[in-house]
CSV table of C-alpha atoms in Angstrom, one decimal:
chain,number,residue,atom,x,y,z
W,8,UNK,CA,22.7,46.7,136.4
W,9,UNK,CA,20.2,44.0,137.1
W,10,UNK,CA,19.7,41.4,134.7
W,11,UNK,CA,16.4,42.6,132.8
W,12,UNK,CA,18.6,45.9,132.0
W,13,UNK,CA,21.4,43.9,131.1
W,14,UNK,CA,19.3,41.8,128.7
W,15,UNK,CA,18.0,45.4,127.1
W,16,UNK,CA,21.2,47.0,126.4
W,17,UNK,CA,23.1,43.8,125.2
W,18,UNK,CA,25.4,44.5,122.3
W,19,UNK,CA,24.6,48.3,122.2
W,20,UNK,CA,27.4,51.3,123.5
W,21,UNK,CA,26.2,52.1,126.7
W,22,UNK,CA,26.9,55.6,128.6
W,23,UNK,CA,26.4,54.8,132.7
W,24,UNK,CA,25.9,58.1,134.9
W,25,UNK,CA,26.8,57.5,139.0
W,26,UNK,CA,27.9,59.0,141.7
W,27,UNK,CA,26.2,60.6,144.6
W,28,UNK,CA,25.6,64.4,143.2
W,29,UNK,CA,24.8,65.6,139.7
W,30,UNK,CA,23.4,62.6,138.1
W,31,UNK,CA,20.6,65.0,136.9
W,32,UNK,CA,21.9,67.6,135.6
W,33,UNK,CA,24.6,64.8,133.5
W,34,UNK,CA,21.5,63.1,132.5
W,35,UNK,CA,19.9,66.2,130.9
W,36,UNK,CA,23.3,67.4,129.1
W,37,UNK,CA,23.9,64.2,127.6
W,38,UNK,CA,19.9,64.1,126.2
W,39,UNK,CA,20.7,67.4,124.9
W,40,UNK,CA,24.3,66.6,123.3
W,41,UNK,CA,22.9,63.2,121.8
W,42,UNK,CA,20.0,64.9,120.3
W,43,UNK,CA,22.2,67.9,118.9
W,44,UNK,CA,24.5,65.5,117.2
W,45,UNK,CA,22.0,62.4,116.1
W,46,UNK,CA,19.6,64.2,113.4
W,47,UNK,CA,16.0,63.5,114.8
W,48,UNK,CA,17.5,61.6,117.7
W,49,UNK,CA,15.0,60.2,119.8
W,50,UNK,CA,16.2,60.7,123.4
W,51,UNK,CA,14.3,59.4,126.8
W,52,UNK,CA,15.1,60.0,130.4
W,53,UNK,CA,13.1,59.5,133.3
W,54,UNK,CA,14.1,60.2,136.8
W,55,UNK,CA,11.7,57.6,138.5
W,56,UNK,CA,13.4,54.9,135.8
W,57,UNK,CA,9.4,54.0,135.0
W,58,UNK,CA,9.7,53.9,131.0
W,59,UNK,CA,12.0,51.2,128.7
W,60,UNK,CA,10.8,51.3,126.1
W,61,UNK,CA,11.8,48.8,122.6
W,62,UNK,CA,10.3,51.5,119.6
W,63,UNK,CA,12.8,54.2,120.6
W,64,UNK,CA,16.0,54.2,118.8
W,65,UNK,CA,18.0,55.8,121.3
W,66,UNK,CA,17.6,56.3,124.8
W,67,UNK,CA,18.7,57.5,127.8
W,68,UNK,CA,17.2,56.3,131.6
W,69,UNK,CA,18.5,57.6,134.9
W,70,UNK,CA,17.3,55.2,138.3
W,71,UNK,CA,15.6,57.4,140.9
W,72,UNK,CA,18.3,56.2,142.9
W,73,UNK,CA,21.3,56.5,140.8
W,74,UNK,CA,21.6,52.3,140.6
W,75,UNK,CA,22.0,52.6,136.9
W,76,UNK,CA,21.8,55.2,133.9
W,77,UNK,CA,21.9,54.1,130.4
W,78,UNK,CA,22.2,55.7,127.3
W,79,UNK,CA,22.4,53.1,123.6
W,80,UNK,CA,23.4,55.2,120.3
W,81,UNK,CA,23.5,53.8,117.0
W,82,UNK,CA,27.0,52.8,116.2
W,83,UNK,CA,28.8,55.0,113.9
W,84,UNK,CA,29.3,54.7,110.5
W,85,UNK,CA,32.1,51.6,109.7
């Protein structure tokens, strides 16, 4: 993860997707997953990796390349 992603996700849970096949179709099941269990979950994935963006409370980004998915969920309840 390079640094200004690093800097992003810094004290948030962090879900990374890798590998060399299927990084997609992961991608898409988690969005779907996180927004069936979050109640009005906000959930953003991008295939090129071109949007990060700070007003979204939860969010999901996949690299073009597969260099680095993402994922930050509030933490639950204490």
């Amino acid at each position: 993860m390079v640094e200004s992603q690093r800097r992003m996700v810094r004290g948030r849970r962090v879900i990374a997707v890798t590998g060399s096949a299927g990084k997609t179709s992961t991608t898409a099941m988690l969005a779907h997953a996180l927004r069936a269990l979050a109640d009005g979950a906000k959930v953003q994935y991008d295939a090129r990796n071109r949007m990060w963006s700070s007003l979204l409370r939860r969010f999901l980004v996949q690299s073009r390349r597969g260099t680095c998915s993402s994922s930050r969920v509030p933490a639950p309840p204490a």
